[in-house]
Amino acid sequence: MSVENGIGASVRRKEDQRFITGNGHYLDDMNKVGQAYGYFLRSPHAFAKIKSIDLSAAKAAPGVVDIFTGADMVADGIGGLICGWGITSKDGSPHNAPPHNSMAVDAVRHVGDQVAFVIAESLEQAKNASELIEVDYDVQTPVTNIAKALAPGAPQIHEEAPGNLCYDWELGDKAAVDAAFANAAHVSKIDLVNNRLSPNPMEPRAALGEYDMGSGDLTLYTTSQNPHVARLIMSAFLGIAPENKLRVVAPDVGGGFGSKIFVYAEETTTIWAARKINRPVKWTADRSEAFLTDAHGRDHVTHAELAMDNDGKILAFRVSTQANMGAYLSTFASAVPTYLYGTLLSGQYKIPSIYVEVQAGFTNTTPVDAYRGAGRPEATYVVERMMETAARDLGMDPTEFRLKNFIQPDAYPYETPVIMTYDSGDYPLAMNMAKDMIDYSGFAARKAQSEANGKIRGIGTAAYIEACGIAPSAAVGSLGAGVGLWESAEVRFNPTGSVTVFTGSHSHGQGHETTFAQIIADKLGVPIESVEVVHGDTSKVPFGMGTYGSRSLAVGGSAIVKAVDKIVEKSKKIAAHLMEASVEDIEHDHGVFSVAGTDKQMTMGEIAFAAYVPHNYPADLEPGMAENAFYDPLNFTFPAGTHIAEVEIDPSTGIVDIVDWAAVDDFGNVINPMIVEGQVHGGVAQGVGQALLEGVIYDEESGQLLTGSYMDYCMPRADDLPNFRVATTNTPCPSNPLGVKGCGEAGAIAAPAALMNAIVNALGKDINMPATPEKVWRAINNN
Amino acid sequence: MYSFDYERPSGINEAVSAIGEDDKFLAGGQTLLPTLKLRLAQADKLVDLGGIAELKGISVNDSEVTIGAMTRHVDVADSADVKSAIPALSFLASHIGDAQVRNRGTIGGSISNNDPAADYPAALLGLGATVHTNKRSISADDFFVDLFETALEEDELVTKVTFPIPEKAGYAKFPNPASRYALTGVFVAKTANGVRVAVTGAGTCVFRQTDMEAALSSNFAADAISGIKTESSGLSADIHASAEYRANLISVMAARAVKAAS
Ligand SMILES: Cc1cc2nc3c(=O)[nH]c(=O)nc-3n(C[C@H](O)[C@H](O)[C@H](O)COP(=O)(O)OP(=O)(O)OC[C@H]3O[C@@H](n4cnc5c(N)ncnc54)[C@H](O)[C@@H]3O)c2cc1C
């Protein structure tokens, strides 16, 4: 029996009606009775000691309710922000995590650092008052560049982190790699910069704090990807309130890309201040603040070397990276350039030994943390730019070189030298499909045609892999994570047969309300219109870990399936009782329960009704039809695929025109192909942004952010992008019940490497991202 | 944004007498409002020009195109009369910013602001246009003075701009990938009074490329300027482009503008 709008159907997204008609419930649209407005006075300096702060004139300004500084929070016993993943350095020492107060106490360490929180009757009044605050700064020389920050003699940003070092980490067998290099026939080398990015979700961060003096309850409405984790951290580490007295609600959230995973200073200050003044307080970031304070992404400097034998077989891979953490260690920052990066350096290849070392350090810049892909785009960029370079050095076609070194489809489970166990895939299939889609063999003719028109054509490949569905709690715990990474769900039938699904994951654009409803429709025969998906409120949903790392479906969806299994099990007992059969004889098919070998059957709706009106009911069974489940994954999932980009460059201006794009992704089973394709499009757009357009730039002398608005920070727009050819291969994931792998980050992981390889192929030489017209023009004209 | 008073007069004289020392005219608001919002600018009063009918509109005769100061970019871009008289001018207007900006931004606001990367200054200088104010007429050569600086006095209001219709003209723009303003734009025109080549985006203020003008005067063809380079020393350099790259763009865009001229 097939089911309408079930698994595999390209159902239009249920939530879009409210989003595109302006009826979403975004935070800044919310207002509470008696609400005051908060505004942060921020540091104009990249690095300065604070000698004194004089609030007197500001406190007397019209409309001011109160003004707080970091010292007030410390005096109140509020702890600093934390990093939830402990990394151990080569020498066995724990990483340096210097204090990170929500507002500066004695120094500011990046432009935009919080100095004071001004609360007034209106936002204008709060801003006006902030201009009357007198801060006496002792300005220090800043350092923004990671290589310079880690070099001897650099300005010392935190006393607790000598030499600005956060950690010096390694993974893999150094001796084996050294030996392989010593005996290699060929060695290829590459130097790469992975440019710093600003996440730019459409909705800026916001917080609304509310205090109920009677009950002592605090409620924080906030733009979070993981409200329970935010509550846990604010409760356990900052001491804002016990978890039972703190409710965190993340309503409709307009995009995150990772940047809303983290617990930020503004949100914690806002909820704390609401209790201080016993009034609701709202803070909404403007776009300038978003550029200054949303955790940035990437910012790596890497040297890599590949050892090969005479036949072009890879022998060993060696990678050394410096990672910029920014001024403070953000919530999961430490994990990004280590366990989300080094562990993916085997790519899709059989590489006998790998060694990676990563030095992470502090600079006077905005903190850096997970951003769409988080570590995995950086890994793919290193691996795939390396493969292209190696193939070029050997005079081999880059796709042939890859095919020669791929892990083969019969090799699973495959253990890499960097502690991952790949579970499934078919890498040659995806690559050959992508080559067909883009007519790879016709490239030479197209290149000749471009040349005749005075243009330079290039083609580039990226065969990426990522680890998604994060993650088995025991595994991440052994690697330093402070949390488990399971997910929760409750499937609750209403007496009349409609269903409410509570999920611990959080949708901020991904389409959970549709995809999760499709699972229920498929498994239980309930029309998707009768399924409501509830998420993002700690007072409604069971404790959950939230959404990031393409985990919602693989982990959150699996929890839903587990709850559904319990519903089915219970329903069988009820059906058996009502149809006077034994439980063993009850068969279930998409919400229809029948007695084997008879035409007796009952629907899920009838059974749910019987469970709530248990007049005729099994004696030993609880009434009601609601089940919850927690699912801890058995392994990461490993989406992988091949993207091929083709470009045409105008040598007179250096403009890169993307003329074609083929993306073949293995996401395992697909619930909603339309949503998946949308995720690929969006991911590739962001990856194209990184490769061609985006890049956070600081003035190295002053530490000022030079790309603080859309006039200077270039986001990709529709006319920067080609039409995409998109296809999937579907090797089901063996480790979760849905057989799904995750698709949210793939595009952003594959695209930068594919596009840069195409540009490098056209130019015949390396350049760094973003490949701006001027850089490309200089490469062509040798200046 | 700091608070300010607001006035919306219906005539030019009223507007001029309403304007005081710390007040500002408000046209499309596409530059003024963002700077007020960011508290980079402050005004005691905004005098909104939107209610003054005589500042709006386009008229064309045999020799001139006249555009009222409050005429929006979209109106110039879509005007059939402008398209047939000076196609390069409507082409230029159609490439300013995005649709939202073109639906609000005005020619008077654009030239009064004199952003070094704005498009219209290139058209005015390239065509040898005349700026009319409530006080006088100013030739484009005298109007654009320096970075965000014009010949306008504090209480002087641009009322309209007249463009002599050229034999042919072309505009080519290399947009800044982020802002879509002109990283470099070149307007070339073959007019009754000779060839004019105006460059915007590349320097602190729109300027004429006289070497190219001389070469094009004897032969109005892209080949005639293929060897002409612009000295990069006086050009702008920022995170988007170096002076050398802008110098290169002047050559490339000038050749394209000549090819596109009609
Ligand atoms: C996102 C964005 C992209 C843009 N891209 C481009 C682009 O690609 N190319 C381009 O050329 N421009 C671009 N602009 C600028 C835009 O085209 C407007 O022309 C410009 O902002 C000024 O026009 P306005 O009518 O909005 O003037 P306003 O912002 O209202 O005023 C600007 C200044 O001129 C003064 N002023 C206005 N009218 C008069 C008058 N009649 N007499 C005297 N003074 C006056 C005002 O007092 C103010 O100081 C862009 C703007 C934005 C926001």
mmCIF file of N, CA and C in Angstrom, chain A residues 124 127-128 131 288 650 652-655 693 697 706-707 710-715 717 719-720 773-774 777-778, chain B residues 1-3 37-39 98 174 176-181 239-246 248-249 252-253 256:
data_model
loop_
_atom_site.group_PDB
_atom_site.id
_atom_site.type_symbol
_atom_site.label_atom_id
_atom_site.label_comp_id
_atom_site.label_asym_id
_atom_site.label_seq_id
_atom_site.Cartn_x
_atom_site.Cartn_y
_atom_site.Cartn_z
ATOM 1 N N GLU A 124 15.426 54.199 20.949
ATOM 2 C CA GLU A 124 16.119 55.462 20.664
ATOM 3 C C GLU A 124 16.705 56.041 21.947
ATOM 4 N N LYS A 127 19.758 54.133 22.941
ATOM 5 C CA LYS A 127 20.914 54.510 22.109
ATOM 6 C C LYS A 127 21.437 55.889 22.508
ATOM 7 N N ASN A 128 20.504 56.822 22.717
ATOM 8 C CA ASN A 128 20.944 58.167 23.109
ATOM 9 C C ASN A 128 21.744 58.110 24.402
ATOM 10 N N GLU A 131 25.364 56.938 24.313
ATOM 11 C CA GLU A 131 26.371 57.904 23.848
ATOM 12 C C GLU A 131 26.899 58.769 24.989
ATOM 13 N N SER A 288 24.467 45.624 11.535
ATOM 14 C CA SER A 288 25.859 45.957 11.875
ATOM 15 C C SER A 288 26.329 45.105 13.045
ATOM 16 N N ASP A 650 36.706 35.927 -18.133
ATOM 17 C CA ASP A 650 37.001 37.025 -19.042
ATOM 18 C C ASP A 650 38.370 37.579 -18.640
ATOM 19 N N SER A 652 40.044 40.055 -19.543
ATOM 20 C CA SER A 652 40.227 41.509 -19.459
ATOM 21 C C SER A 652 39.801 42.062 -18.097
ATOM 22 N N THR A 653 38.862 41.367 -17.430
ATOM 23 C CA THR A 653 38.399 41.849 -16.119
ATOM 24 C C THR A 653 38.630 40.833 -15.004
ATOM 25 N N GLY A 654 38.868 39.586 -15.356
ATOM 26 C CA GLY A 654 39.012 38.547 -14.335
ATOM 27 C C GLY A 654 37.688 38.028 -13.800
ATOM 28 N N ILE A 655 36.594 38.454 -14.397
ATOM 29 C CA ILE A 655 35.271 37.977 -13.957
ATOM 30 C C ILE A 655 35.118 36.484 -14.260
ATOM 31 N N LEU A 693 33.078 35.442 -3.577
ATOM 32 C CA LEU A 693 32.580 36.765 -3.185
ATOM 33 C C LEU A 693 32.845 37.157 -1.740
ATOM 34 N N ILE A 697 37.076 40.943 6.339
ATOM 35 C CA ILE A 697 38.396 41.587 6.318
ATOM 36 C C ILE A 697 38.519 42.544 7.504
ATOM 37 N N LEU A 706 36.394 45.812 8.336
ATOM 38 C CA LEU A 706 36.197 46.611 7.113
ATOM 39 C C LEU A 706 34.998 46.135 6.309
ATOM 40 N N THR A 707 34.530 44.936 6.605
ATOM 41 C CA THR A 707 33.393 44.387 5.859
ATOM 42 C C THR A 707 32.191 44.301 6.793
ATOM 43 N N TYR A 710 26.574 45.233 3.942
ATOM 44 C CA TYR A 710 26.439 44.630 2.622
ATOM 45 C C TYR A 710 27.012 45.509 1.515
ATOM 46 N N MET A 711 27.401 46.720 1.833
ATOM 47 C CA MET A 711 28.090 47.530 0.838
ATOM 48 C C MET A 711 29.496 46.979 0.609
ATOM 49 N N ASP A 712 30.025 46.278 1.617
ATOM 50 C CA ASP A 712 31.404 45.798 1.528
ATOM 51 C C ASP A 712 31.538 44.284 1.639
ATOM 52 N N TYR A 713 30.590 43.639 2.324
ATOM 53 C CA TYR A 713 30.618 42.172 2.424
ATOM 54 C C TYR A 713 29.692 41.644 1.345
ATOM 55 N N CYS A 714 30.239 40.850 0.452
ATOM 56 C CA CYS A 714 29.478 40.485 -0.736
ATOM 57 C C CYS A 714 28.810 39.122 -0.599
ATOM 58 N N MET A 715 27.501 39.132 -0.489
ATOM 59 C CA MET A 715 26.729 37.892 -0.445
ATOM 60 C C MET A 715 26.372 37.470 -1.873
ATOM 61 N N ARG A 717 24.141 36.436 -4.929
ATOM 62 C CA ARG A 717 22.768 36.720 -5.334
ATOM 63 C C ARG A 717 22.416 35.824 -6.519
ATOM 64 N N ASP A 719 21.801 36.209 -9.521
ATOM 65 C CA ASP A 719 22.486 36.360 -10.808
ATOM 66 C C ASP A 719 23.971 36.005 -10.741
ATOM 67 N N ASP A 720 24.466 35.633 -9.578
ATOM 68 C CA ASP A 720 25.831 35.116 -9.476
ATOM 69 C C ASP A 720 25.873 33.605 -9.722
ATOM 70 N N PRO A 773 37.471 39.277 -8.974
ATOM 71 C CA PRO A 773 37.922 39.602 -10.332
ATOM 72 C C PRO A 773 39.378 40.094 -10.343
ATOM 73 N N GLU A 774 39.708 40.943 -9.375
ATOM 74 C CA GLU A 774 41.078 41.469 -9.409
ATOM 75 C C GLU A 774 42.123 40.367 -9.220
ATOM 76 N N TRP A 777 42.345 38.427 -12.390
ATOM 77 C CA TRP A 777 42.980 39.258 -13.417
ATOM 78 C C TRP A 777 44.496 39.327 -13.191
ATOM 79 N N ARG A 778 44.888 39.461 -11.937
ATOM 80 C CA ARG A 778 46.325 39.509 -11.634
ATOM 81 C C ARG A 778 46.997 38.176 -11.965
ATOM 82 N N MET B 1 19.035 56.388 14.511
ATOM 83 C CA MET B 1 18.436 57.616 14.004
ATOM 84 C C MET B 1 18.115 58.539 15.178
ATOM 85 N N TYR B 2 18.547 59.786 15.065
ATOM 86 C CA TYR B 2 18.145 60.781 16.064
ATOM 87 C C TYR B 2 16.819 61.379 15.612
ATOM 88 N N SER B 3 16.078 61.888 16.543
ATOM 89 C CA SER B 3 14.786 62.439 16.146
ATOM 90 C C SER B 3 14.992 63.752 15.396
ATOM 91 N N LYS B 37 19.896 56.491 9.930
ATOM 92 C CA LYS B 37 19.624 55.323 10.773
ATOM 93 C C LYS B 37 20.880 54.864 11.496
ATOM 94 N N LEU B 38 21.994 54.894 10.809
ATOM 95 C CA LEU B 38 23.253 54.454 11.409
ATOM 96 C C LEU B 38 23.874 55.552 12.283
ATOM 97 N N ARG B 39 23.179 56.647 12.414
ATOM 98 C CA ARG B 39 23.663 57.796 13.193
ATOM 99 C C ARG B 39 24.977 58.344 12.657
ATOM 100 N N ASP B 98 19.417 48.190 -7.226
ATOM 101 C CA ASP B 98 18.442 47.147 -7.495
ATOM 102 C C ASP B 98 17.074 47.786 -7.675
ATOM 103 N N PHE B 174 31.351 48.417 -14.529
ATOM 104 C CA PHE B 174 31.782 47.210 -13.838
ATOM 105 C C PHE B 174 31.305 47.365 -12.405
ATOM 106 N N ASN B 176 30.605 47.019 -8.499
ATOM 107 C CA ASN B 176 31.181 46.452 -7.280
ATOM 108 C C ASN B 176 30.334 45.231 -6.938
ATOM 109 N N PRO B 177 30.952 44.058 -6.792
ATOM 110 C CA PRO B 177 30.146 42.847 -6.581
ATOM 111 C C PRO B 177 29.260 42.944 -5.339
ATOM 112 N N ALA B 178 29.681 43.668 -4.324
ATOM 113 C CA ALA B 178 28.889 43.767 -3.098
ATOM 114 C C ALA B 178 27.794 44.817 -3.236
ATOM 115 N N SER B 179 28.161 46.058 -3.460
ATOM 116 C CA SER B 179 27.172 47.138 -3.414
ATOM 117 C C SER B 179 26.459 47.341 -4.734
ATOM 118 N N ARG B 180 27.070 46.899 -5.802
ATOM 119 C CA ARG B 180 26.587 47.074 -7.176
ATOM 120 C C ARG B 180 26.664 48.528 -7.651
ATOM 121 N N TYR B 181 27.271 49.400 -6.839
ATOM 122 C CA TYR B 181 27.652 50.716 -7.361
ATOM 123 C C TYR B 181 28.746 50.479 -8.405
ATOM 124 N N ILE B 239 39.363 47.882 -0.313
ATOM 125 C CA ILE B 239 39.337 46.418 -0.208
ATOM 126 C C ILE B 239 38.754 45.764 -1.459
ATOM 127 N N HIS B 240 38.062 46.518 -2.280
ATOM 128 C CA HIS B 240 37.437 45.922 -3.461
ATOM 129 C C HIS B 240 38.346 45.908 -4.675
ATOM 130 N N ALA B 241 39.214 46.888 -4.780
ATOM 131 C CA ALA B 241 40.059 46.966 -5.973
ATOM 132 C C ALA B 241 41.223 47.904 -5.737
ATOM 133 N N SER B 242 42.351 47.551 -6.335
ATOM 134 C CA SER B 242 43.523 48.431 -6.271
ATOM 135 C C SER B 242 43.402 49.499 -7.352
ATOM 136 N N ALA B 243 44.263 50.479 -7.273
ATOM 137 C CA ALA B 243 44.288 51.536 -8.285
ATOM 138 C C ALA B 243 44.662 50.963 -9.656
ATOM 139 N N GLU B 244 45.584 49.992 -9.682
ATOM 140 C CA GLU B 244 46.002 49.425 -10.970
ATOM 141 C C GLU B 244 44.831 48.703 -11.644
ATOM 142 N N TYR B 245 44.068 47.977 -10.813
ATOM 143 C CA TYR B 245 42.942 47.247 -11.385
ATOM 144 C C TYR B 245 41.900 48.233 -11.919
ATOM 145 N N ARG B 246 41.667 49.299 -11.163
ATOM 146 C CA ARG B 246 40.702 50.304 -11.649
ATOM 147 C C ARG B 246 41.195 50.930 -12.958
ATOM 148 N N ASN B 248 42.967 49.491 -15.202
ATOM 149 C CA ASN B 248 42.669 48.507 -16.242
ATOM 150 C C ASN B 248 41.186 48.554 -16.624
ATOM 151 N N LEU B 249 40.327 48.667 -15.588
ATOM 152 C CA LEU B 249 38.887 48.685 -15.880
ATOM 153 C C LEU B 249 38.495 49.899 -16.704
ATOM 154 N N VAL B 252 39.065 48.866 -20.229
ATOM 155 C CA VAL B 252 38.123 47.834 -20.681
ATOM 156 C C VAL B 252 36.713 48.413 -20.823
ATOM 157 N N MET B 253 36.305 49.183 -19.821
ATOM 158 C CA MET B 253 34.941 49.725 -19.856
ATOM 159 C C MET B 253 34.805 50.797 -20.946
ATOM 160 N N ARG B 256 34.256 49.052 -24.151
ATOM 161 C CA ARG B 256 32.896 48.506 -24.217
ATOM 162 C C ARG B 256 31.866 49.604 -24.451
#
